[in-house]
Short mmCIF file of C-alpha atoms in Angstrom, two decimals:
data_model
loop_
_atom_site.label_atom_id
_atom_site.label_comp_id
_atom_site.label_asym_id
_atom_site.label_seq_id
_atom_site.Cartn_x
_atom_site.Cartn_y
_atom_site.Cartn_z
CA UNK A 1 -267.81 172.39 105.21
CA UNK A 2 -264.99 174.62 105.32
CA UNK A 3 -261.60 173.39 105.29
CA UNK A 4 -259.06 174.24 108.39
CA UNK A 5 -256.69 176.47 107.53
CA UNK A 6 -253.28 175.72 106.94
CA UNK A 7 -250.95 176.19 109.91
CA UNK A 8 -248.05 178.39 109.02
CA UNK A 9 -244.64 176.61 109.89
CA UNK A 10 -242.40 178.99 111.47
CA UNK A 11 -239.38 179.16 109.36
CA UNK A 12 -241.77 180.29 106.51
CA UNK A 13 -241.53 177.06 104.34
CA UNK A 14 -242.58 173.62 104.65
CA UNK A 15 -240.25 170.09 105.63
CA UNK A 16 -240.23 167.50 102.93
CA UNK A 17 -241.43 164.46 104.75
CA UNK A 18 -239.08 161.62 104.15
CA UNK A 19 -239.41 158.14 105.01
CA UNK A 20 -237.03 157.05 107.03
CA UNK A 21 -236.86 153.36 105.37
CA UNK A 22 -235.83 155.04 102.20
CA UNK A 23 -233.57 157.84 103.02
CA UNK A 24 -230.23 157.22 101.91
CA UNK A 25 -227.96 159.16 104.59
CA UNK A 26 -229.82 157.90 107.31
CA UNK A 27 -229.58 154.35 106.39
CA UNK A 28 -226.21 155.04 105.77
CA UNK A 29 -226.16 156.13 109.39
CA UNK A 30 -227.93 153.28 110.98
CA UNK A 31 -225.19 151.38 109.42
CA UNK A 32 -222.78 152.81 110.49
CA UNK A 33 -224.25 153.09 114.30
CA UNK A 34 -225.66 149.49 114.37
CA UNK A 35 -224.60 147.27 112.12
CA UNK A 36 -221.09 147.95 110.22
CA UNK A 37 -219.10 150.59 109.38
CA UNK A 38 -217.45 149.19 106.85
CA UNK A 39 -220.74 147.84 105.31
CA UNK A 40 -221.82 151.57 104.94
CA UNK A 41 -218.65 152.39 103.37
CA UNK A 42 -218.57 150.06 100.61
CA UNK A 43 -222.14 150.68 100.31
CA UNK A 44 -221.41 154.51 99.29
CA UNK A 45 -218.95 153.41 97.20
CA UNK A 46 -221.49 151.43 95.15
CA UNK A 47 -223.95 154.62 95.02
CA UNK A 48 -225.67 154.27 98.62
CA UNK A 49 -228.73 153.02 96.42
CA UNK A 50 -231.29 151.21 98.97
CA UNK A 51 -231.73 147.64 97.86
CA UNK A 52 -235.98 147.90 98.67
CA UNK A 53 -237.94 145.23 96.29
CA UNK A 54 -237.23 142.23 93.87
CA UNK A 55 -238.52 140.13 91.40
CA UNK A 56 -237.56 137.87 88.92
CA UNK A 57 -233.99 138.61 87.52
CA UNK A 58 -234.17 141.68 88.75
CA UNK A 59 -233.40 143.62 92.22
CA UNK A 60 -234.86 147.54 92.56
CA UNK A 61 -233.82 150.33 94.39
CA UNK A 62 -235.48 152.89 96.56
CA UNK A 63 -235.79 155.55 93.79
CA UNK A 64 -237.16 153.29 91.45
CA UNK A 65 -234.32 151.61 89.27
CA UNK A 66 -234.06 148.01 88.11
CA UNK A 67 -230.35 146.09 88.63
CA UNK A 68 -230.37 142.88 86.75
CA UNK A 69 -228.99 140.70 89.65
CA UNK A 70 -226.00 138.00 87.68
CA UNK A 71 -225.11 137.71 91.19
CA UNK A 72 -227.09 136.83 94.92
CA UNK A 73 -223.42 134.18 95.94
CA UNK A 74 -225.65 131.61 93.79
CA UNK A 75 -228.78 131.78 95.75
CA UNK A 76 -231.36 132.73 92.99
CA UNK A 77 -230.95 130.25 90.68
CA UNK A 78 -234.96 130.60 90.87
CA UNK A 79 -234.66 134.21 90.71
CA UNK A 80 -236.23 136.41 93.30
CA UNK A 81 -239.88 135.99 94.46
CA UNK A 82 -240.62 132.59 92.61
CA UNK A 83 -244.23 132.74 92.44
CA UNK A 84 -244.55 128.86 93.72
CA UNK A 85 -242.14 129.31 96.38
CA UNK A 86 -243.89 132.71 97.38
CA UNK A 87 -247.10 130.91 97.56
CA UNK A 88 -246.38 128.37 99.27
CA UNK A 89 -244.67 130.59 101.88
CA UNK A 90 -247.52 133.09 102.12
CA UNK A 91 -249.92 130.31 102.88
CA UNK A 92 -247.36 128.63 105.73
CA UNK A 93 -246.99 132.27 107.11
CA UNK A 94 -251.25 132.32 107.08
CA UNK A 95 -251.09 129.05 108.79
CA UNK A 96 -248.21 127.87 111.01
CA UNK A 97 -244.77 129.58 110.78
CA UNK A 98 -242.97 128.27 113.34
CA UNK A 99 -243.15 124.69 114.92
CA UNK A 100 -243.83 124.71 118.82
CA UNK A 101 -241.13 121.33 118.14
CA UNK A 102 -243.72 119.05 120.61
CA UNK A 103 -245.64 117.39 117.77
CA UNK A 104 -244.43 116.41 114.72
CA UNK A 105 -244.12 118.73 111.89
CA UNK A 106 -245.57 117.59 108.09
CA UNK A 107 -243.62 120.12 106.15
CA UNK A 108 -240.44 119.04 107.31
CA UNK A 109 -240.99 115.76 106.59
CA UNK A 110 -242.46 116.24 103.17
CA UNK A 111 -239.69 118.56 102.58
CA UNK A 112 -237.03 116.01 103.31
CA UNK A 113 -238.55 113.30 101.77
CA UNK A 114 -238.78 115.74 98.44
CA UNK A 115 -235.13 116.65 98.65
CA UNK A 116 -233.94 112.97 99.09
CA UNK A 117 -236.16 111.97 96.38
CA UNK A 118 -233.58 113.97 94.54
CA UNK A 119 -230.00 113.46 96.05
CA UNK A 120 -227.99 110.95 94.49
CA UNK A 121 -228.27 107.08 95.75
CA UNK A 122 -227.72 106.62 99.31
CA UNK A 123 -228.09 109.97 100.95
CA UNK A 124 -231.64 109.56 102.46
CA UNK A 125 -231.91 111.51 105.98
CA UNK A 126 -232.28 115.17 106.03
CA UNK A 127 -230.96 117.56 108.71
CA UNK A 128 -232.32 121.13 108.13
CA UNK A 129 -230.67 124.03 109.05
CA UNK A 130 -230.97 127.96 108.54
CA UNK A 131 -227.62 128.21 107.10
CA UNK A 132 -224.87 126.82 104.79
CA UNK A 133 -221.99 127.04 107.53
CA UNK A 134 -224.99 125.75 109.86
CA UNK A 135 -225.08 122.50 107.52
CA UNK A 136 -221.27 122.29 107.46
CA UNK A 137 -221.29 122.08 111.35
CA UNK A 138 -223.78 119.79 111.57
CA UNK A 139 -221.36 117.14 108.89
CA UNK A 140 -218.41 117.90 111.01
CA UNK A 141 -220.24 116.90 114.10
CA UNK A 142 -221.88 113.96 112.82
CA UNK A 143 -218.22 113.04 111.43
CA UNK A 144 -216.83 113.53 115.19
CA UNK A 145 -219.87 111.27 116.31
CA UNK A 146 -218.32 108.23 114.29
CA UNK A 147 -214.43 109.40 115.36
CA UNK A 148 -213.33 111.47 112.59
CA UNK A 149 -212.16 114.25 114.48
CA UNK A 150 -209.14 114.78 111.98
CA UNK A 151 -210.35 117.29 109.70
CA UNK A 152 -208.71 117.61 105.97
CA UNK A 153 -210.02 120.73 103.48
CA UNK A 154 -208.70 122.05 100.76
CA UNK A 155 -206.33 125.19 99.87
CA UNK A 156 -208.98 128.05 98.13
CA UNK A 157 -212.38 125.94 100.14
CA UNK A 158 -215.00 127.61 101.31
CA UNK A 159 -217.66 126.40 103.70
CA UNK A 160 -218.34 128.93 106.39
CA UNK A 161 -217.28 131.45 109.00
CA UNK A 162 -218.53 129.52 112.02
CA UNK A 163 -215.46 128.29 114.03
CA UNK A 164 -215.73 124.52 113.16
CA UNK A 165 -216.46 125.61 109.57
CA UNK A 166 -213.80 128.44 109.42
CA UNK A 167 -211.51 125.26 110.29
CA UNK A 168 -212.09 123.85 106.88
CA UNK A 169 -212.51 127.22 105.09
CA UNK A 170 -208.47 127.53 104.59
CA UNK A 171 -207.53 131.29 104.34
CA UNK A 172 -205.46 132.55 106.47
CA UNK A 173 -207.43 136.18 105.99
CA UNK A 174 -210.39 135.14 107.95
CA UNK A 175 -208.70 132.18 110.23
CA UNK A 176 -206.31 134.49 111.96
CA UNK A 177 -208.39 136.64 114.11
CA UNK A 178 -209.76 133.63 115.85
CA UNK A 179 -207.27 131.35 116.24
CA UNK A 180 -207.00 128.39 117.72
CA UNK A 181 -209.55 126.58 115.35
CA UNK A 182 -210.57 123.47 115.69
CA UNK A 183 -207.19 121.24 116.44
CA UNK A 184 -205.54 118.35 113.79
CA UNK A 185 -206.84 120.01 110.46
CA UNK A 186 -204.51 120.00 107.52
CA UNK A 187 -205.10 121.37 104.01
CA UNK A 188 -204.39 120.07 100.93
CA UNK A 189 -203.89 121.51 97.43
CA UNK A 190 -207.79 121.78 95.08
CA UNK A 191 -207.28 119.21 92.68
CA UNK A 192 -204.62 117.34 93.57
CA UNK A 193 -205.29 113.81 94.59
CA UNK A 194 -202.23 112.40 94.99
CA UNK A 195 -201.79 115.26 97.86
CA UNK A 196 -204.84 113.77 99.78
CA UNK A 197 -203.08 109.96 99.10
CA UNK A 198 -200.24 111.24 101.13
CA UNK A 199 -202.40 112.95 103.65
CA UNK A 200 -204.65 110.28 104.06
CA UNK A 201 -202.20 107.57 104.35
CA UNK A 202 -200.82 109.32 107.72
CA UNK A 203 -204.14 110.07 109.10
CA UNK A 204 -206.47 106.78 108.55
CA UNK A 205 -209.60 106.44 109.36
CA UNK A 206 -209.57 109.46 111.84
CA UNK A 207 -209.68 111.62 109.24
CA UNK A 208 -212.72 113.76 107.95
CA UNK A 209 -212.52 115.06 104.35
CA UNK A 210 -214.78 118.48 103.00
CA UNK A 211 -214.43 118.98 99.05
CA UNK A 212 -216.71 120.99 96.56
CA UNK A 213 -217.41 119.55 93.29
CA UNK A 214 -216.12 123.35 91.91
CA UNK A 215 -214.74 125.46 94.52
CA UNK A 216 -217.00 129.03 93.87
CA UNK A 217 -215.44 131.34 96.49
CA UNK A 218 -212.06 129.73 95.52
CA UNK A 219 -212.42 131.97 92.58
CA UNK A 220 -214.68 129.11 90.05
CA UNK A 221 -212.10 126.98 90.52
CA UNK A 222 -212.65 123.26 88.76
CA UNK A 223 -211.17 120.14 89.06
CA UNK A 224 -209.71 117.68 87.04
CA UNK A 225 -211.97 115.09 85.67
CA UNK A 226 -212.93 112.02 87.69
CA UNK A 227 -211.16 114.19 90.81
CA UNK A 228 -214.12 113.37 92.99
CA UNK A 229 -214.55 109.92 92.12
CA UNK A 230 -210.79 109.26 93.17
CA UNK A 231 -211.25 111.69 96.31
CA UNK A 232 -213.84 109.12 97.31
CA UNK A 233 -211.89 105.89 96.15
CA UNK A 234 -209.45 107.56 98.42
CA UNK A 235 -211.79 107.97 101.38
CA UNK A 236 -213.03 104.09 101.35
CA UNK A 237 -209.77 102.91 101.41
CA UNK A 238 -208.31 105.05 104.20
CA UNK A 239 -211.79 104.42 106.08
CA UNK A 240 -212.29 108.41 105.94
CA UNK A 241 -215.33 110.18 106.05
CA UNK A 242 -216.55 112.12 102.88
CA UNK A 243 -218.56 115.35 103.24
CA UNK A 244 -219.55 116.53 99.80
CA UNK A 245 -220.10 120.28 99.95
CA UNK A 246 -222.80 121.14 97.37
CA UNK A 247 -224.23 124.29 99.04
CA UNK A 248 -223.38 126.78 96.16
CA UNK A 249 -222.84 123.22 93.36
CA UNK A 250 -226.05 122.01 93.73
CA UNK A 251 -229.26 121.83 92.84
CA UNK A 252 -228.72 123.41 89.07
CA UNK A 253 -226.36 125.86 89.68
CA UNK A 254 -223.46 123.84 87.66
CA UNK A 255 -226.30 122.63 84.83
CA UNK A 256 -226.77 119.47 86.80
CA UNK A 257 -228.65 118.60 90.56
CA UNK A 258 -225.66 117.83 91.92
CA UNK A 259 -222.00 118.71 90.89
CA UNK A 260 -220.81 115.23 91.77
CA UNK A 261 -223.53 114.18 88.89
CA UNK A 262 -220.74 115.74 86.16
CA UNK A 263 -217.99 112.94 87.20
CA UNK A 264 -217.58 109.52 84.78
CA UNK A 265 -216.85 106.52 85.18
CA UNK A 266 -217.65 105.91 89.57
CA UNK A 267 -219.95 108.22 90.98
CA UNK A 268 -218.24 109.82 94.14
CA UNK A 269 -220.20 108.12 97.51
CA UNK A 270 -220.50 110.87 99.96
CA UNK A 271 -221.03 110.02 104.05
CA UNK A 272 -222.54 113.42 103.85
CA UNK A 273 -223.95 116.15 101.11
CA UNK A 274 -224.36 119.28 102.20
CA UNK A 275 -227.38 121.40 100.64
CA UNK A 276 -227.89 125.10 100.88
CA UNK A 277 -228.51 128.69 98.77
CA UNK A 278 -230.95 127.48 95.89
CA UNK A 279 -232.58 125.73 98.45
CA UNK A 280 -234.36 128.31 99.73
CA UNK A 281 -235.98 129.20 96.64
CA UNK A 282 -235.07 133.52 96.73
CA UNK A 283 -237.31 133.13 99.48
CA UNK A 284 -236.25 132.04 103.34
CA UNK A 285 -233.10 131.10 104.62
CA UNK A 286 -232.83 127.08 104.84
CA UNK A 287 -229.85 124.47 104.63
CA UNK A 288 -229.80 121.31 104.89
CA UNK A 289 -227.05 118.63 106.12
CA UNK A 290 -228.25 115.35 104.21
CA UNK A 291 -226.53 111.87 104.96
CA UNK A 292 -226.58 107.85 104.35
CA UNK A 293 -228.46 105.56 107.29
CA UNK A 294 -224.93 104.69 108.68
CA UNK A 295 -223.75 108.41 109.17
CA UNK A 296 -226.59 109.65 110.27
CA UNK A 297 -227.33 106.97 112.99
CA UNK A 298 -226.23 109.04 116.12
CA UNK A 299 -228.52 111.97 115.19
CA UNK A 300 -231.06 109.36 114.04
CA UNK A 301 -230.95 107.67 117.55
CA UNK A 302 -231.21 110.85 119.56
CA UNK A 303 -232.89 113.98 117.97
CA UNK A 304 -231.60 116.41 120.74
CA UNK A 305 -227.81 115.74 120.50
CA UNK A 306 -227.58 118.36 117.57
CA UNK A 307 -230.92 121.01 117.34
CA UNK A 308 -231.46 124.33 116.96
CA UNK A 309 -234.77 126.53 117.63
CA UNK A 310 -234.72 127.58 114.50
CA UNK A 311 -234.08 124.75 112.32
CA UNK A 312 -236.52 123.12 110.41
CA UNK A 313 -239.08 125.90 110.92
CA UNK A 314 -242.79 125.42 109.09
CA UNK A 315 -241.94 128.34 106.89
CA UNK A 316 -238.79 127.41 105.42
CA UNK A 317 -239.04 123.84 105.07
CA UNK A 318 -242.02 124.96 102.93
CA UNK A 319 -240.15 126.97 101.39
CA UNK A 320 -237.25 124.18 100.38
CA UNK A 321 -240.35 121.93 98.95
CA UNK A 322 -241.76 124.41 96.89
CA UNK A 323 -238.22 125.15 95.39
CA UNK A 324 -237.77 121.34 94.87
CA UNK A 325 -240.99 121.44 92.79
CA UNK A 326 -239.93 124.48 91.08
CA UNK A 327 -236.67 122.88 90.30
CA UNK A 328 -238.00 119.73 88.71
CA UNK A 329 -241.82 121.03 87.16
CA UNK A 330 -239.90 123.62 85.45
CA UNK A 331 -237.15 122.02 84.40
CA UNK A 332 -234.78 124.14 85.72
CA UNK A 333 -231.45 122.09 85.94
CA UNK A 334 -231.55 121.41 81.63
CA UNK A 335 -232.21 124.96 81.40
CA UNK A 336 -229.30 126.24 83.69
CA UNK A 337 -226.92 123.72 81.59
CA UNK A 338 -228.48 125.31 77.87
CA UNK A 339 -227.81 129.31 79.20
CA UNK A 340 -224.71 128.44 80.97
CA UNK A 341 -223.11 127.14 78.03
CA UNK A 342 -224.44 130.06 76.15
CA UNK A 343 -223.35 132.57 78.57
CA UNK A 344 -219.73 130.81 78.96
CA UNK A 345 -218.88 131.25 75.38
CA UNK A 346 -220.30 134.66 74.96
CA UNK A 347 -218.55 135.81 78.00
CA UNK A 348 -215.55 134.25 76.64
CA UNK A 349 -215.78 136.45 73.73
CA UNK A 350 -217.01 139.70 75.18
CA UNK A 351 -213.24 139.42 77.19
CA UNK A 352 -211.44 137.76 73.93
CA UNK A 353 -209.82 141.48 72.89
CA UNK A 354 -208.26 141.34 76.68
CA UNK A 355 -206.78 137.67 77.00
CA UNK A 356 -203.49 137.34 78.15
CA UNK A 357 -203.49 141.25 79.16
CA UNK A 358 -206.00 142.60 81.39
CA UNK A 359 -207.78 138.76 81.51
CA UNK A 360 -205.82 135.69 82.38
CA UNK A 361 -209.00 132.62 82.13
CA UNK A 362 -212.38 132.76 81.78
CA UNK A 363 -214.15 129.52 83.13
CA UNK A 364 -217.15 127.73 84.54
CA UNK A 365 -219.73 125.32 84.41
CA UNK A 366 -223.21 125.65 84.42
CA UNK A 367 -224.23 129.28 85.64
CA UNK A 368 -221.05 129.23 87.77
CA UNK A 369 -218.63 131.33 85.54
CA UNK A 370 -215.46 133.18 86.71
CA UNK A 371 -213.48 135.84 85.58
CA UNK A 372 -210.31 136.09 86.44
CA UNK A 373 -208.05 139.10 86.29
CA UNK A 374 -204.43 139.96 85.88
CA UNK A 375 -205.08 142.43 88.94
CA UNK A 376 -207.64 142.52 91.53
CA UNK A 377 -208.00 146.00 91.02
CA UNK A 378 -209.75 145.14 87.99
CA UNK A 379 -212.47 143.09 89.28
CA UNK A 380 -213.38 146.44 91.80
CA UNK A 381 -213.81 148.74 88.65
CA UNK A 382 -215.75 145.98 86.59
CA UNK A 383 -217.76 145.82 89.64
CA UNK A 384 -218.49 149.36 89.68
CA UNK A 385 -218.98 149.83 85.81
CA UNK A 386 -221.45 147.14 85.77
CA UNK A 387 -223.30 148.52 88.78
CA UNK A 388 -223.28 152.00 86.78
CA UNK A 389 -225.10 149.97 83.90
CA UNK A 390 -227.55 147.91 85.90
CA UNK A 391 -225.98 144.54 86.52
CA UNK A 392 -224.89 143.34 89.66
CA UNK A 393 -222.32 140.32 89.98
CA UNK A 394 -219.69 139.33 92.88
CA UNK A 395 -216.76 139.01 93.85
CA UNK A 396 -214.92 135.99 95.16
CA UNK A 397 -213.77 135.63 98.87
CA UNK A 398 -211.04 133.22 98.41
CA UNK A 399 -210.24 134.66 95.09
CA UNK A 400 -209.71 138.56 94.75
CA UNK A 401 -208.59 139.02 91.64
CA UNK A 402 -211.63 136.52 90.28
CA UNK A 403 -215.44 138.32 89.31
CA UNK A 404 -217.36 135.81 89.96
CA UNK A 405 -221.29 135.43 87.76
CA UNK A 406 -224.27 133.62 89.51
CA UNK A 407 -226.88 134.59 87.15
CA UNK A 408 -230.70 132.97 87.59
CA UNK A 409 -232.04 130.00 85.51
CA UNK A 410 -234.77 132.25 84.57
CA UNK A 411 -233.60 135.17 82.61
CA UNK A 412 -234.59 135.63 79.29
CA UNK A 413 -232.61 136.85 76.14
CA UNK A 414 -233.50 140.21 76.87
CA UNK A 415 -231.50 140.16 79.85
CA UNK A 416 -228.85 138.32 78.44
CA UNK A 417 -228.38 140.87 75.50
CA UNK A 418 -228.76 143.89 78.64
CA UNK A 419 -225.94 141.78 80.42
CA UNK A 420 -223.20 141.22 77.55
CA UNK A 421 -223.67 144.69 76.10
CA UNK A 422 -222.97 145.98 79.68
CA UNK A 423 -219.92 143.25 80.37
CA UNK A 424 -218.70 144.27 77.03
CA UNK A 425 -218.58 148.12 77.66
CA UNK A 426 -217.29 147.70 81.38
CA UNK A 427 -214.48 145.78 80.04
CA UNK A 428 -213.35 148.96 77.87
CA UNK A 429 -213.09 151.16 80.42
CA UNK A 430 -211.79 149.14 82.91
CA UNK A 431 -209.06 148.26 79.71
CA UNK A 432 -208.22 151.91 79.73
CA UNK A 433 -207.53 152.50 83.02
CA UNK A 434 -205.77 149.67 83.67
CA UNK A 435 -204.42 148.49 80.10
#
């Protein structure tokens, strides 16, 4: 047979053929016609690379490159693409994704009964949800249920952009825009129990409290020992309700399951604990709001005053049990503590030759470590230097002039050694532009 001849293009040379999914300038575009301009602008800034594939520790670009990912807001503590987590996804997808919410469901229910197999004493009914501000909602509104409709958070908290969470998330920087938030919420200094005393004393038992165990968006920000256990001491005696946020803290992320598990003496007893992030495994979105009998009885009694569509879904509920498994067959949580501490004290002395100049603290628990900066310029060029070396960490919301590392539980010394030597050369350069 032979072969057609080749058609001649006009101009006298041939188109590259590009696909569209991986061309930088017109995702660029698309961004900036659809989704965010800004978004597209800080994503030239950081190279315009596509983010296309994952796995593991690591995160890979549309022309082929490898970025060790030390960041994710504290969502991979799994890493990307766990292989039980994928499975178990892959075969819900195969099967049932999504719940036609007549019948009842298994996964969700062997999903929550996994996850309060695991939360600390007393917190047995799950509420699932697709999102971490979703689950802080949900505590607010179960909290308004019982007549705690006076809401107390703390100065540098973060718990959401939604408007009921945005309430308790106390800067100013995102609040404004949308004001009036929710009516009678005060804020009260991180840390400082004698603060929420006062507070307390005025408001009663109207009031609803929201604390993290270590504030992560508040720049790694922890608090003094036995803080918790006096916040709830505090809350029992005022008849206040207690919603533990844990939706970056938990489930390894600070070297324990829960960052409530750290405190002596009392354990703090949370109304509510809030679950999110690791949750999901790197895999599907999935929150959960998780609460004693008492708190929970109004939902309990009538599943549609608080639903969504979405919630609870086949696929990420299986998703939340295989990460649950994950968490505990692999033991996980011991390993996050061993690296953390590791990674701490090496970090610690990668930015040694800086303290008290260009570095003002270096801090964190588990593999929740901050570094904070004498000028939040700083943490924008250490971003950028590390990018330019093949590590990607974040920034901190509530806390500009604080780099913020959320590495996995997973990586191995190789990355570690690939991480440090990068951290260590960023922080030269960055030193001698900014000295």
């Amino acid at each position: 047979m032979t072969a057609a001849p080749a058609v001649a293009p006009v101009t006298g040379s041939v188109a590259p053929v590009t696909d569209p999914a991986t061309d930088r300038a017109h995702i660029a575009r698309l961004y900036r016609e659809h989704l965010s301009s800004g978004r597209s602008v800080l994503g030239t800034v950081l190279g315009g690379m596509l983010e296309t594939a994952s796995d593991g520790a690591w995160v890979f670009t549309e022309d082929g490159r490898r970025y060790l990912d030390f960041g994710g807001y504290g969502v991979f503590i799994l890493g990307h693409r766990h292989p039980h987590v994928t499975a178990a996804v892959h075969r819900q997808v195969d099967t049932h994704p999504l719940a036609g919410r007549v019948f009842l469901e298994p996964v969700a229910a062997l999903a929550a009964e996994a996850l309060a197999a695991r939360t600390p004493p007393g917190l047995h009914h799950v509420h699932f949800v697709n999102s971490g501000a979703e689950a802080t909602e949900a505590g607010l509104k179960l909290a308004r249920a019982h007549g705690h409709t006076a809401l107390v958070s703390t100065l540098g908290g973060y718990h959401g952009k939604t408007l009921g969470a945005l309430t308790a998330t106390a800067n100013p920087k995102y609040q404004q825009p949308f004001r009036p938030l929710l009516p009678d919420s005060t804020a009260v200094p991180y840390g400082d129990a004698a603060a929420l005393d006062a507070t307390l004393a005025e408001l009663g038992r109207r009031a609803c409290v929201i604390v993290e165990p270590v504030q992560g968006e508040g720049g790694v920000r922890i608090p003094p020992p036995d803080y918790l256990a006096e916040v709830s001491r505090l809350c029992r005696t005022y008849g206040a309700f207690l919603i533990l946020d844990e939706i970056q803290t938990g489930l390894g992320r600070l070297g324990s399951w829960w960052g409530m598990d750290a405190e002596g003496g009392s354990p703090p007893q949370p109304d509510v604990l809030l679950v999110g992030k690791g949750l999901s495994g790197g895999v599907v979105p999935v929150a959960a709001m998780v609460a004693t009998p008492a708190a929970y009885a109004p939902f309990s009694r009538d599943p549609y005053l608080h639903t969504s569509t979405f919630a609870a879904s086949p696929i990420a509920c299986a998703a939340a049990l295989a990460a649950v498994e994950a968490l505990e067959s692999e033991e996980v949580v011991p390993r996050a503590r061993t690296l953390g501490e590791r990674l701490l004290a090496d970090v610690r002395a990668a930015c040694a030759p800086y303290t008290g100049g260009l570095v003002r603290d270096v801090r964190g628990r588990g593999l929740l470590i901050g570094l904070e900066f004498a000028e939040e310029q700083a943490v924008g060029e250490l971003i950028l230097e590390l990018v330019g070396r093949g590590v990607l960490v974040n920034h901190s919301l509530n806390a500009t002039r604080v780099l913020r590392l959320t590495p996995p539980a997973i990586v191995g010394e190789e990355e570690v050694r690939l991480f440090l030597t990068a951290l260590t050369e960023a922080l030269r350069v960055v030193a001698t532009h900014i000295g």
